[in-house]
mmCIF file of C-alpha atoms in Angstrom:
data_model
loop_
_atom_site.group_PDB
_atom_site.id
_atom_site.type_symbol
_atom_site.label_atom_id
_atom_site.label_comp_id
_atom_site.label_asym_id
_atom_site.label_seq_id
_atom_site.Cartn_x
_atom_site.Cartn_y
_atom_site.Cartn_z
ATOM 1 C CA UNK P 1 123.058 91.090 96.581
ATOM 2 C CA UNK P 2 121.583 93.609 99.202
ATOM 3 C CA UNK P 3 118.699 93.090 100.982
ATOM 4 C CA UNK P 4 116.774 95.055 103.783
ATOM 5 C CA UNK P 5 117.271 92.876 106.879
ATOM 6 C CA UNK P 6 120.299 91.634 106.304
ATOM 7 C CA UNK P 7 123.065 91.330 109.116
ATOM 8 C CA UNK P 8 126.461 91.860 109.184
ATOM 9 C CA UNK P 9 128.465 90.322 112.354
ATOM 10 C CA UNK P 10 132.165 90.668 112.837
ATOM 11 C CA UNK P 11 134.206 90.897 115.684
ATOM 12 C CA UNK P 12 137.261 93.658 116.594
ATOM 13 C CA UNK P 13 139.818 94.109 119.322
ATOM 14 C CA UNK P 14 141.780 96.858 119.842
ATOM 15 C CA UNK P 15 145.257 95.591 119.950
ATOM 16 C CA UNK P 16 147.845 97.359 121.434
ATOM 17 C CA UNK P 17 149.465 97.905 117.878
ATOM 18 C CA UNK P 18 146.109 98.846 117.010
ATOM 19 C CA UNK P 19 146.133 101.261 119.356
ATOM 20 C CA UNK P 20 150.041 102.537 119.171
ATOM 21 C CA UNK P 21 149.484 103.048 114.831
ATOM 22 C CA UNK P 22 146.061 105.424 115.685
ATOM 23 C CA UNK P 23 148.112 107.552 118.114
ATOM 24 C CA UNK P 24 150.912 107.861 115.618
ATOM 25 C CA UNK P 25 147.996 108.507 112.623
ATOM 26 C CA UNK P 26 146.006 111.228 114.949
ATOM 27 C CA UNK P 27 148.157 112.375 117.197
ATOM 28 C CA UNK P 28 145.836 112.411 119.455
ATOM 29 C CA UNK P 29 147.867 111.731 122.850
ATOM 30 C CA UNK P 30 145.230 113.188 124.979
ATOM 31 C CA UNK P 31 145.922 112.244 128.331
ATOM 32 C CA UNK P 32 142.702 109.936 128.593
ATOM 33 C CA UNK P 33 143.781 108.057 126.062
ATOM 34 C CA UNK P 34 147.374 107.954 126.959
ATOM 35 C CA UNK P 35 147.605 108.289 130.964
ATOM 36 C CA UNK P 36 146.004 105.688 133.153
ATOM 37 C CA UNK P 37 146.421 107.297 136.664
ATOM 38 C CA UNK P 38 144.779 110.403 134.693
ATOM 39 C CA UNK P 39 142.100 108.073 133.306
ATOM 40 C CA UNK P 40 141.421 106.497 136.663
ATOM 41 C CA UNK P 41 141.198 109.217 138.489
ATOM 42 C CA UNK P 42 138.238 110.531 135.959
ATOM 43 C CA UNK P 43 136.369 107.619 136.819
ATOM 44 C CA UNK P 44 138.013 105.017 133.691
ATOM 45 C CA UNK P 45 138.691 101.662 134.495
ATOM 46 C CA UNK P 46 142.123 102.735 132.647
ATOM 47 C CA UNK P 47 143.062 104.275 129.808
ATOM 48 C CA UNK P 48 140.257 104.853 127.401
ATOM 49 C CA UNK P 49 140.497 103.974 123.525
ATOM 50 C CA UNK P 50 140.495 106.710 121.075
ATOM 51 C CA UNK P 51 136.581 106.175 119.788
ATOM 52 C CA UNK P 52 137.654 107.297 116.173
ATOM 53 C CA UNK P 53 139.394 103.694 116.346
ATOM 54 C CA UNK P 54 135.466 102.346 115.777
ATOM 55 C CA UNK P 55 135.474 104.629 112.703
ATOM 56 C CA UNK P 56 138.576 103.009 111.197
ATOM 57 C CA UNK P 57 136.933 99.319 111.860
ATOM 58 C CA UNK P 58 133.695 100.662 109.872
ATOM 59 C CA UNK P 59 135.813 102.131 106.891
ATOM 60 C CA UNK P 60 137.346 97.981 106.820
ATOM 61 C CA UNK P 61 133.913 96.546 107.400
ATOM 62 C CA UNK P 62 132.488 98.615 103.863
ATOM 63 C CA UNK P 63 135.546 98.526 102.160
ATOM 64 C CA UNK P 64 136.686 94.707 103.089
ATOM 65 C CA UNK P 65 133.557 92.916 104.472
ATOM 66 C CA UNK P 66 130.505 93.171 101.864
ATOM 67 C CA UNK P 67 129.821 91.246 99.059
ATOM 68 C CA UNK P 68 130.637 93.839 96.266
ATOM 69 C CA UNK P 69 134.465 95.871 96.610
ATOM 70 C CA UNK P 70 131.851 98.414 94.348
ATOM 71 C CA UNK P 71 131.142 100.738 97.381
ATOM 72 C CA UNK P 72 132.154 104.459 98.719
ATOM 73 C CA UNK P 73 130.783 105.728 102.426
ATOM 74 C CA UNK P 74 128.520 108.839 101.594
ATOM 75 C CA UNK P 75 127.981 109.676 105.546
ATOM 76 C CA UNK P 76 128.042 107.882 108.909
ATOM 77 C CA UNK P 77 127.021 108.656 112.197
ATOM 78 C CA UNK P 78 128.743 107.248 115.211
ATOM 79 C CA UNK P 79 127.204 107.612 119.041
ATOM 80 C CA UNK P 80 129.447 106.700 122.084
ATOM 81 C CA UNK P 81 127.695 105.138 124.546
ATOM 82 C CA UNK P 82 130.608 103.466 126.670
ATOM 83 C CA UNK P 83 134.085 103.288 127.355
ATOM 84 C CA UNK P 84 136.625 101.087 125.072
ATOM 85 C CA UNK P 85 139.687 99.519 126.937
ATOM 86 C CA UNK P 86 142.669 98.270 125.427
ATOM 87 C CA UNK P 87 142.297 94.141 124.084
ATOM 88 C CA UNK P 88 138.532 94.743 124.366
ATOM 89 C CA UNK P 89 136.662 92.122 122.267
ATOM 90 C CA UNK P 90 133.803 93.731 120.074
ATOM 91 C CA UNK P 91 131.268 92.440 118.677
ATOM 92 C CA UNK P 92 130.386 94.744 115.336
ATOM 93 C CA UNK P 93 126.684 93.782 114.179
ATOM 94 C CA UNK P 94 125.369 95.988 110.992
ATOM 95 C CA UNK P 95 121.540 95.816 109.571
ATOM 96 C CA UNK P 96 120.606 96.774 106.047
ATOM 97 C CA UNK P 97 117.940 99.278 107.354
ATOM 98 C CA UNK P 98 116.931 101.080 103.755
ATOM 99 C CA UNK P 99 117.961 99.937 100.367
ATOM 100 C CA UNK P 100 117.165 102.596 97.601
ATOM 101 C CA UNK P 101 117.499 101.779 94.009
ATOM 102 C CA UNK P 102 117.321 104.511 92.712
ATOM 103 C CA UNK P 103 120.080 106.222 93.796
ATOM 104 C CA UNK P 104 122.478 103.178 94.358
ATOM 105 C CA UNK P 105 122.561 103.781 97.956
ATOM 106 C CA UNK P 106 122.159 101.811 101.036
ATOM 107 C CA UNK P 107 121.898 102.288 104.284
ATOM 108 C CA UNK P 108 122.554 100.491 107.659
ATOM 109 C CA UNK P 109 122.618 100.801 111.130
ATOM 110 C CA UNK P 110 124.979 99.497 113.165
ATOM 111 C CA UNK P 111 126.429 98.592 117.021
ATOM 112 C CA UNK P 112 129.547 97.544 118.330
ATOM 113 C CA UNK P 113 129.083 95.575 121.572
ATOM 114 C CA UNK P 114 131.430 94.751 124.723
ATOM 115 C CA UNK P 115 131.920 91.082 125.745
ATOM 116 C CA UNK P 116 129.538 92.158 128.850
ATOM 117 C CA UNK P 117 126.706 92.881 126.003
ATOM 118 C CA UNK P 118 126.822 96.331 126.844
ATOM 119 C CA UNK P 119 126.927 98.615 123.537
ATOM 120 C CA UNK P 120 129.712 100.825 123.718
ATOM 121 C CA UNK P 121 128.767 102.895 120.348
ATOM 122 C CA UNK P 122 126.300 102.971 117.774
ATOM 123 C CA UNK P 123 124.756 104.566 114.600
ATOM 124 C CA UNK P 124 124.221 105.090 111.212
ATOM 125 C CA UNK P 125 126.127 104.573 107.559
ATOM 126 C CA UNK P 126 124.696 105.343 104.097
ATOM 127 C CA UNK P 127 126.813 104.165 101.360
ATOM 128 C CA UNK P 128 126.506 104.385 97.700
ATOM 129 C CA UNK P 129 127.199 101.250 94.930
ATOM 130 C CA UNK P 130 129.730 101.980 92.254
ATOM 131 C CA UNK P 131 128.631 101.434 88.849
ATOM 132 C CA UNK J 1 98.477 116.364 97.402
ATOM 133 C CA UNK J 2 98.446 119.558 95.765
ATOM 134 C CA UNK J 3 101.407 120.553 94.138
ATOM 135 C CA UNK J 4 101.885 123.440 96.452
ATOM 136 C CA UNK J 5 101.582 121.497 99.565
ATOM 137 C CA UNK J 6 104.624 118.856 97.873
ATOM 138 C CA UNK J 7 106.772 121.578 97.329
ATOM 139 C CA UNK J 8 106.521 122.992 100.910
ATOM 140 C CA UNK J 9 107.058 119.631 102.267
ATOM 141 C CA UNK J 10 110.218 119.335 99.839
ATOM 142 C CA UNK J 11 111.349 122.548 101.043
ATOM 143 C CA UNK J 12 111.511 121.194 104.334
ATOM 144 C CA UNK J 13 113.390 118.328 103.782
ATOM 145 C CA UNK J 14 115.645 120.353 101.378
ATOM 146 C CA UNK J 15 116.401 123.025 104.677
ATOM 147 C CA UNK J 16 116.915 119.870 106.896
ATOM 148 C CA UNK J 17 119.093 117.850 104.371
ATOM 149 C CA UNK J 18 121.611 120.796 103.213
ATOM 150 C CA UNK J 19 121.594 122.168 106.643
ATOM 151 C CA UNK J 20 120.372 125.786 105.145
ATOM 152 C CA UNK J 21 117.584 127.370 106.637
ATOM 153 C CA UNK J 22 117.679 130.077 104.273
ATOM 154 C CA UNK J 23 116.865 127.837 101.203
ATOM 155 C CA UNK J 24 113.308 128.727 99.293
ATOM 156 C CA UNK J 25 112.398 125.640 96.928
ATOM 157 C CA UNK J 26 110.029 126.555 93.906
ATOM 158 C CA UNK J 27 108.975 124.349 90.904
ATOM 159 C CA UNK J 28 111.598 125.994 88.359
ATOM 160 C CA UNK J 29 114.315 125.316 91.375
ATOM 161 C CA UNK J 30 117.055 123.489 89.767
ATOM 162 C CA UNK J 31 120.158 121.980 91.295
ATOM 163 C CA UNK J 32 122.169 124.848 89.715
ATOM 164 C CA UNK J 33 120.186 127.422 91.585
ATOM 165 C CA UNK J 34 121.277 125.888 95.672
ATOM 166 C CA UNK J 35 125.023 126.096 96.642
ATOM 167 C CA UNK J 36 124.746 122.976 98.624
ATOM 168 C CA UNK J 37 122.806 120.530 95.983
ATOM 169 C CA UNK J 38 125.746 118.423 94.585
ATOM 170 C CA UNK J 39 125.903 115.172 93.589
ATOM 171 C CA UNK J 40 126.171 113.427 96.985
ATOM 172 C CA UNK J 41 123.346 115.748 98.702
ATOM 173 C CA UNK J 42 121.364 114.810 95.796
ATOM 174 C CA UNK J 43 121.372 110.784 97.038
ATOM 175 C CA UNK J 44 120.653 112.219 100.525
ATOM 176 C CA UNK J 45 117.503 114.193 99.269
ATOM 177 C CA UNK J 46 116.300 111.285 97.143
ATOM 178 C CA UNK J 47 116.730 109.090 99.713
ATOM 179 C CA UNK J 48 115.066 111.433 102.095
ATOM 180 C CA UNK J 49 112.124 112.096 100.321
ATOM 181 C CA UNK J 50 111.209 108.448 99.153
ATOM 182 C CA UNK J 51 111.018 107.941 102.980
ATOM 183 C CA UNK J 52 109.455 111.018 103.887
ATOM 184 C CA UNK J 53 106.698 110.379 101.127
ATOM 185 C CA UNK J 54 107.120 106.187 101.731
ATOM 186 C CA UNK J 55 107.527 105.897 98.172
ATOM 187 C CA UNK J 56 110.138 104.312 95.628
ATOM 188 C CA UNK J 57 111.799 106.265 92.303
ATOM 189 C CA UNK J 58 114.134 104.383 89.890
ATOM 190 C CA UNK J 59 116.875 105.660 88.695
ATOM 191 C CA UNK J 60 115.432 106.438 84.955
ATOM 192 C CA UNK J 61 112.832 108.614 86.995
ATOM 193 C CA UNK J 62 115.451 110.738 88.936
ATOM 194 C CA UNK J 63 117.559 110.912 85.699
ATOM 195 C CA UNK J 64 114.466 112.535 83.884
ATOM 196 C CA UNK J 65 113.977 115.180 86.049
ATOM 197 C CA UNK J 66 115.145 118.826 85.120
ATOM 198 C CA UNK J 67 113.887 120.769 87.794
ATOM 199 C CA UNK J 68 111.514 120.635 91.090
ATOM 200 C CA UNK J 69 108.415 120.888 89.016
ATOM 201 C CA UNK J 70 109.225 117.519 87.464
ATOM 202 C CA UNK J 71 110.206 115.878 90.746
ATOM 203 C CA UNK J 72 106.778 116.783 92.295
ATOM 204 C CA UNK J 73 104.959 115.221 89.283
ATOM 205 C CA UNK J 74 106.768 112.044 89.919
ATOM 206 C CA UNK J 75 105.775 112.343 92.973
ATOM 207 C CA UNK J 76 101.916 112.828 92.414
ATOM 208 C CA UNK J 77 102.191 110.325 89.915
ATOM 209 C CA UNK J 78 103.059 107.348 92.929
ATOM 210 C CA UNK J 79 99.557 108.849 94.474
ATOM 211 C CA UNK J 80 100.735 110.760 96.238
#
């Protein structure tokens, strides 16, 4: 079912409902996220999208997008490496990067990139199989 | 690899894994014995040293292990 090599693609926007239900869920109205003259004036195109959004799309890609509904996140890493703006298309690619039997766990490594190519975060997830 | 020289290597990736410098691995270590070995940090130090070591377990090995001292021998049985 799981192989090492094996690539994951799917693609994400962050819609403005998207967007509205993760401010309501964090309450995280910073005013980067939430202020675009602020968000300008700090050098942003515009408002900047809260990153922990990219978490959220991992937790649908394990739980919704893999063969097997058998699997629990043990740890993840995440690295932001560029700004997200609002209706952004992603493109989400994941590797299997170790597969270990023995403990029912496998890991990948992931990136989410911009429709200009340029990766705007990136990093690591080990999950385990269910029995 | 002598024994020894396994379990010092262990130890390391035991301090690195559980994020506890203070840990002090020794054969008749057992999971009981460090606060942070649970379950989950047990997959994480598998994992860890099968890469560290660039060898495989399966999961009958890992099951038969009681303490550290068995762990190493599984180890030094892959040639290591």
């Amino acid at each position: 079912m799981f192989n090492i090599g094996d690539v994951y693609e799917q693609s994400f926007t962050i819609t403005s409902e998207t967007y509205g239900h993760f401010i309501q869920l964090s309450k995280d109205r910073n005013p980067l996220h939430t202020n675009s003259e602020f968000a300008i004036e700090k050098g942003f195109k515009g408002i900047v999208m809260h990153g922990n959004i990219l978490n959220a799309f991992l937790s649908y890609f394990i739980g919704e997008c893999l063969p097997t509904k058998n699997v629990i996140i043990h740890s993840q890493e995440i690295q932001f490496k560029n700004p997200v703006y609002l209706n952004d298309e992603l493109n989400f690619k994941a590797e299997i990067d170790g597969y270990y039997e023995s403990v029912k766990s496998i890991e990948f490594k992931y990136s989410f990139r911009n429709s200009d190519s340029k990766i705007v975060a990136k990093g690591k997830i080990q999950i385990g199989l269910l029995q | 690899m002598e024994r020894f020289e396994i379990t010092q290597k262990i130890n390391t990736i035991f301090v690195d894994v559980l994020d506890n410098e203070d840990i002090v691995i020794t054969e008749n270590t057992i999971a009981n014995d460090v606060e942070e070995w649970d379950s989950l940090t047990h997959i994480q130090l598998v994992v860890a040293i099968e890469k560290y070591f660039k060898i495989r377990f399966t999961s009958k090995e890992i099951q038969s292990w009681n303490d550290v001292s068995e762990m190493i021998t599984c180890i030094q049985e892959k040639g290591i």
